[in-house]
Amino acid sequence: MEIKKPRRPAIIEPETLEYLEGEEDPALSSESAHTSARILIRANRGEWSDPDPETKARLLGYIEAQGIDELAELWANSPADTLPGTLWRLHLIHGWVTDFATGVDLRFRQGLNSPQLSKYLDVAGAHALDFLAWKQDLGDIFAGDFNAEFADFLDESSAVLRVLAASESTWLKPGQSKRLEHQVTTRDNALLNTADELLQAATLYRESRLD
């Protein structure tokens, strides 16, 4: 099996974010996807350099002014085993738990008491999850305030999705949310498949191979 090597990190300069202001170069779009993701998530072992304060402030200012959705579109076509692809999945989850907060909270409580739970996750581990703290960490990522261990957060996110799947296997039905409708959210077993992808992303991040 061939081991995937991380891409050579781009030097994070303010100019690399020009795509966010209307440039339509596909290569620059891909580079901006990786660059913006690296600004929001610290490298595990220095695989990419920390952003300079000016660049980070510029990106966060863009998010504050324009919202996260437009930036997240840069990540939408990235594979699940990349950092921007992982952030895209977390973005969809964040949008879901924000836009459908009451329903998601109810599904989580139902999942904890579902007879299906043991098929997807250790029951004791599921009941140890801090759902409110997890939602706070999720929001912190897209506010540029995430300081926790990213791999551990991905593990926890995978577990949360499995609890939610124990309540209902479907994530989003077609037509339920135009903003969040995507092949990730509407595929068969979407929650469980995404849980698996996040778990794999956690492994790659620990191995310094999530780029």
mmCIF file of C-alpha atoms in Angstrom:
data_model
loop_
_atom_site.group_PDB
_atom_site.id
_atom_site.type_symbol
_atom_site.label_atom_id
_atom_site.label_comp_id
_atom_site.label_asym_id
_atom_site.label_seq_id
_atom_site.Cartn_x
_atom_site.Cartn_y
_atom_site.Cartn_z
ATOM 1 C CA MET A 1 0.000 0.000 0.000
ATOM 2 C CA GLU A 2 1.428 3.346 -1.036
ATOM 3 C CA ILE A 3 1.791 5.826 1.800
ATOM 4 C CA LYS A 4 0.348 9.192 0.957
ATOM 5 C CA LYS A 5 2.888 11.964 1.465
ATOM 6 C CA PRO A 6 1.714 15.427 2.465
ATOM 7 C CA ARG A 7 1.848 18.164 -0.120
ATOM 8 C CA ARG A 8 4.590 20.699 0.269
ATOM 9 C CA PRO A 9 2.961 23.455 2.333
ATOM 10 C CA ALA A 10 2.387 26.736 0.591
ATOM 11 C CA ILE A 11 3.866 29.861 2.100
ATOM 12 C CA ILE A 12 0.932 31.652 3.649
ATOM 13 C CA GLU A 13 0.945 35.197 2.344
ATOM 14 C CA PRO A 14 -1.916 37.714 2.212
ATOM 15 C CA GLU A 15 -1.818 37.500 -1.584
ATOM 16 C CA THR A 16 -2.784 33.822 -1.497
ATOM 17 C CA LEU A 17 -6.260 34.825 -0.321
ATOM 18 C CA GLU A 18 -7.017 36.948 -3.387
ATOM 19 C CA TYR A 19 -9.269 34.174 -4.698
ATOM 20 C CA LEU A 20 -11.669 34.896 -1.859
ATOM 21 C CA GLU A 21 -12.268 38.320 -3.337
ATOM 22 C CA GLY A 22 -13.390 37.163 -6.739
ATOM 23 C CA GLU A 23 -10.473 35.563 -8.583
ATOM 24 C CA GLU A 24 -11.689 32.546 -10.580
ATOM 25 C CA ASP A 25 -8.516 30.590 -11.229
ATOM 26 C CA PRO A 26 -9.099 26.882 -10.395
ATOM 27 C CA ALA A 27 -5.474 26.342 -9.372
ATOM 28 C CA LEU A 28 -5.603 29.338 -7.075
ATOM 29 C CA SER A 29 -8.930 28.096 -5.748
ATOM 30 C CA SER A 30 -7.345 24.762 -4.765
ATOM 31 C CA GLU A 31 -4.363 26.490 -3.206
ATOM 32 C CA SER A 32 -6.638 28.849 -1.306
ATOM 33 C CA ALA A 33 -8.632 25.860 -0.009
ATOM 34 C CA HIS A 34 -5.510 24.406 1.575
ATOM 35 C CA THR A 35 -4.137 27.751 2.695
ATOM 36 C CA SER A 36 -7.341 28.861 4.410
ATOM 37 C CA ALA A 37 -7.697 25.473 6.099
ATOM 38 C CA ARG A 38 -4.161 25.741 7.487
ATOM 39 C CA ILE A 39 -4.958 29.149 8.935
ATOM 40 C CA LEU A 40 -7.860 27.721 10.935
ATOM 41 C CA ILE A 41 -6.128 24.484 12.062
ATOM 42 C CA ARG A 42 -2.618 24.246 13.488
ATOM 43 C CA ALA A 43 -0.247 21.663 12.051
ATOM 44 C CA ASN A 44 0.350 18.576 14.160
ATOM 45 C CA ARG A 45 4.138 18.584 13.837
ATOM 46 C CA GLY A 46 5.001 21.659 11.832
ATOM 47 C CA GLU A 47 3.906 20.306 8.432
ATOM 48 C CA TRP A 48 2.882 23.852 7.586
ATOM 49 C CA SER A 49 3.868 27.108 9.186
ATOM 50 C CA ASP A 50 1.579 29.086 11.448
ATOM 51 C CA PRO A 51 -0.037 32.019 9.650
ATOM 52 C CA ASP A 52 1.302 35.460 10.302
ATOM 53 C CA PRO A 53 -1.096 37.633 12.337
ATOM 54 C CA GLU A 54 -1.933 39.876 9.361
ATOM 55 C CA THR A 55 -3.021 36.951 7.185
ATOM 56 C CA LYS A 56 -5.091 35.329 9.928
ATOM 57 C CA ALA A 57 -6.740 38.642 10.777
ATOM 58 C CA ARG A 58 -7.549 39.157 7.105
ATOM 59 C CA LEU A 59 -9.203 35.757 6.799
ATOM 60 C CA LEU A 60 -11.179 36.155 10.018
ATOM 61 C CA GLY A 61 -12.245 39.612 8.907
ATOM 62 C CA TYR A 62 -13.471 38.092 5.672
ATOM 63 C CA ILE A 63 -15.453 35.449 7.585
ATOM 64 C CA GLU A 64 -16.953 38.088 9.865
ATOM 65 C CA ALA A 65 -17.979 40.265 6.926
ATOM 66 C CA GLN A 66 -19.091 37.584 4.454
ATOM 67 C CA GLY A 67 -19.907 34.577 6.630
ATOM 68 C CA ILE A 68 -18.300 31.157 6.488
ATOM 69 C CA ASP A 69 -20.344 29.699 3.628
ATOM 70 C CA GLU A 70 -18.504 31.442 0.800
ATOM 71 C CA LEU A 71 -15.119 30.455 2.174
ATOM 72 C CA ALA A 72 -16.281 26.892 2.783
ATOM 73 C CA GLU A 73 -17.192 26.541 -0.897
ATOM 74 C CA LEU A 74 -13.432 26.450 -1.551
ATOM 75 C CA TRP A 75 -13.291 23.204 0.441
ATOM 76 C CA ALA A 76 -16.356 21.538 -1.090
ATOM 77 C CA ASN A 77 -14.551 19.553 -3.799
ATOM 78 C CA SER A 78 -11.605 18.477 -1.656
ATOM 79 C CA PRO A 79 -11.306 14.750 -0.876
ATOM 80 C CA ALA A 80 -12.264 13.499 2.571
ATOM 81 C CA ASP A 81 -8.637 12.602 3.355
ATOM 82 C CA THR A 82 -7.444 16.219 3.104
ATOM 83 C CA LEU A 83 -7.607 19.059 5.605
ATOM 84 C CA PRO A 84 -9.976 21.217 3.511
ATOM 85 C CA GLY A 85 -12.146 18.163 2.801
ATOM 86 C CA THR A 86 -12.334 17.494 6.524
ATOM 87 C CA LEU A 87 -13.243 21.116 7.233
ATOM 88 C CA TRP A 88 -15.954 20.921 4.569
ATOM 89 C CA ARG A 89 -17.556 18.024 6.422
ATOM 90 C CA LEU A 90 -17.267 19.852 9.729
ATOM 91 C CA HIS A 91 -18.787 22.926 8.086
ATOM 92 C CA LEU A 92 -21.803 20.901 6.965
ATOM 93 C CA ILE A 93 -22.155 19.483 10.478
ATOM 94 C CA HIS A 94 -21.857 22.969 11.986
ATOM 95 C CA GLY A 95 -24.518 24.310 9.642
ATOM 96 C CA TRP A 96 -26.821 21.434 10.518
ATOM 97 C CA VAL A 97 -26.510 21.723 14.299
ATOM 98 C CA THR A 98 -26.993 25.501 13.964
ATOM 99 C CA ASP A 99 -29.900 25.608 11.506
ATOM 100 C CA PHE A 100 -31.720 22.619 13.035
ATOM 101 C CA ALA A 101 -30.580 23.052 16.626
ATOM 102 C CA THR A 102 -33.719 21.808 18.374
ATOM 103 C CA GLY A 103 -34.103 18.772 16.131
ATOM 104 C CA VAL A 104 -30.445 17.789 16.353
ATOM 105 C CA ASP A 105 -30.444 18.119 20.141
ATOM 106 C CA LEU A 106 -33.515 15.883 20.288
ATOM 107 C CA ARG A 107 -31.923 13.326 17.956
ATOM 108 C CA PHE A 108 -28.817 13.227 20.119
ATOM 109 C CA ARG A 109 -30.867 12.503 23.255
ATOM 110 C CA GLN A 110 -32.871 9.872 21.391
ATOM 111 C CA GLY A 111 -29.678 8.307 20.048
ATOM 112 C CA LEU A 112 -28.259 7.913 23.531
ATOM 113 C CA ASN A 113 -31.315 5.849 24.468
ATOM 114 C CA SER A 114 -31.692 3.985 21.192
ATOM 115 C CA PRO A 115 -31.330 0.186 21.144
ATOM 116 C CA GLN A 116 -29.327 0.709 17.941
ATOM 117 C CA LEU A 117 -26.570 2.628 19.742
ATOM 118 C CA SER A 118 -24.486 -0.403 20.677
ATOM 119 C CA LYS A 119 -24.199 -1.280 16.967
ATOM 120 C CA TYR A 120 -22.387 1.963 16.260
ATOM 121 C CA LEU A 121 -20.534 2.942 19.416
ATOM 122 C CA ASP A 122 -19.599 1.845 22.909
ATOM 123 C CA VAL A 123 -22.623 2.821 25.017
ATOM 124 C CA ALA A 124 -20.622 3.982 28.021
ATOM 125 C CA GLY A 125 -18.399 6.083 25.769
ATOM 126 C CA ALA A 126 -21.427 7.606 24.095
ATOM 127 C CA HIS A 127 -22.907 8.690 27.419
ATOM 128 C CA ALA A 128 -19.580 10.280 28.376
ATOM 129 C CA LEU A 129 -19.727 12.674 25.407
ATOM 130 C CA ASP A 130 -20.129 16.357 26.292
ATOM 131 C CA PHE A 131 -22.415 17.432 23.475
ATOM 132 C CA LEU A 132 -22.553 21.103 24.480
ATOM 133 C CA ALA A 133 -18.765 21.407 24.757
ATOM 134 C CA TRP A 134 -18.383 19.639 21.406
ATOM 135 C CA LYS A 135 -20.731 22.151 19.748
ATOM 136 C CA GLN A 136 -18.717 25.000 21.248
ATOM 137 C CA ASP A 137 -15.470 23.555 19.878
ATOM 138 C CA LEU A 138 -17.111 23.115 16.484
ATOM 139 C CA GLY A 139 -18.106 26.760 16.390
ATOM 140 C CA ASP A 140 -14.648 27.820 17.562
ATOM 141 C CA ILE A 141 -13.067 26.254 14.470
ATOM 142 C CA PHE A 142 -14.915 28.577 12.122
ATOM 143 C CA ALA A 143 -14.372 31.586 14.377
ATOM 144 C CA GLY A 144 -10.615 31.011 14.313
ATOM 145 C CA ASP A 145 -10.576 30.290 18.052
ATOM 146 C CA PHE A 146 -9.955 26.539 18.070
ATOM 147 C CA ASN A 147 -7.186 25.601 20.494
ATOM 148 C CA ALA A 148 -8.020 21.986 21.341
ATOM 149 C CA GLU A 149 -6.320 18.861 19.988
ATOM 150 C CA PHE A 150 -7.713 18.489 16.468
ATOM 151 C CA ALA A 151 -7.379 14.711 16.212
ATOM 152 C CA ASP A 152 -9.218 14.228 19.510
ATOM 153 C CA PHE A 153 -11.937 16.571 18.297
ATOM 154 C CA LEU A 154 -12.328 14.538 15.100
ATOM 155 C CA ASP A 155 -12.627 11.355 17.168
ATOM 156 C CA GLU A 156 -15.320 13.018 19.253
ATOM 157 C CA SER A 157 -17.119 14.300 16.168
ATOM 158 C CA SER A 158 -17.177 10.786 14.746
ATOM 159 C CA ALA A 159 -18.711 9.512 17.981
ATOM 160 C CA VAL A 160 -21.344 12.271 18.011
ATOM 161 C CA LEU A 161 -22.414 11.395 14.462
ATOM 162 C CA ARG A 162 -22.755 7.743 15.458
ATOM 163 C CA VAL A 163 -25.048 8.697 18.345
ATOM 164 C CA LEU A 164 -27.139 10.787 15.971
ATOM 165 C CA ALA A 165 -27.247 7.913 13.475
ATOM 166 C CA ALA A 166 -28.575 5.615 16.207
ATOM 167 C CA SER A 167 -31.654 7.839 16.360
ATOM 168 C CA GLU A 168 -32.142 8.135 12.588
ATOM 169 C CA SER A 169 -29.807 6.942 9.857
ATOM 170 C CA THR A 170 -30.646 9.748 7.411
ATOM 171 C CA TRP A 171 -28.720 13.012 7.715
ATOM 172 C CA LEU A 172 -30.577 15.381 5.382
ATOM 173 C CA LYS A 173 -33.353 14.582 2.959
ATOM 174 C CA PRO A 174 -33.191 16.146 -0.520
ATOM 175 C CA GLY A 175 -34.872 19.542 -0.424
ATOM 176 C CA GLN A 176 -34.630 19.874 3.351
ATOM 177 C CA SER A 177 -31.869 22.495 3.249
ATOM 178 C CA LYS A 178 -30.658 24.141 0.071
ATOM 179 C CA ARG A 179 -27.619 25.535 1.904
ATOM 180 C CA LEU A 180 -26.479 22.160 3.237
ATOM 181 C CA GLU A 181 -27.657 19.805 0.513
ATOM 182 C CA HIS A 182 -24.560 18.079 -0.852
ATOM 183 C CA GLN A 183 -23.521 14.578 -1.838
ATOM 184 C CA VAL A 184 -21.960 14.248 1.629
ATOM 185 C CA THR A 185 -25.199 14.957 3.501
ATOM 186 C CA THR A 186 -27.718 13.193 1.260
ATOM 187 C CA ARG A 187 -25.887 9.930 0.445
ATOM 188 C CA ASP A 188 -26.978 6.609 1.915
ATOM 189 C CA ASN A 189 -25.827 6.166 5.522
ATOM 190 C CA ALA A 190 -24.506 9.722 5.368
ATOM 191 C CA LEU A 191 -23.921 10.136 9.097
ATOM 192 C CA LEU A 192 -22.095 6.829 9.481
ATOM 193 C CA ASN A 193 -20.020 7.350 6.348
ATOM 194 C CA THR A 194 -19.018 10.822 7.496
ATOM 195 C CA ALA A 195 -18.214 9.453 10.948
ATOM 196 C CA ASP A 196 -15.845 6.967 9.299
ATOM 197 C CA GLU A 197 -14.221 9.735 7.227
ATOM 198 C CA LEU A 198 -13.627 11.903 10.285
ATOM 199 C CA LEU A 199 -12.135 8.963 12.161
ATOM 200 C CA GLN A 200 -9.760 8.335 9.266
ATOM 201 C CA ALA A 201 -8.917 12.040 9.145
ATOM 202 C CA ALA A 202 -7.992 11.886 12.842
ATOM 203 C CA THR A 203 -5.574 9.045 12.105
ATOM 204 C CA LEU A 204 -4.039 10.939 9.186
ATOM 205 C CA TYR A 205 -3.643 14.078 11.273
ATOM 206 C CA ARG A 206 -1.837 12.164 14.036
ATOM 207 C CA GLU A 207 0.453 10.708 11.379
ATOM 208 C CA SER A 208 1.057 14.173 9.891
ATOM 209 C CA ARG A 209 -0.570 13.093 6.631
ATOM 210 C CA LEU A 210 -3.741 15.214 6.679
ATOM 211 C CA ASP A 211 -2.917 18.055 4.317
#
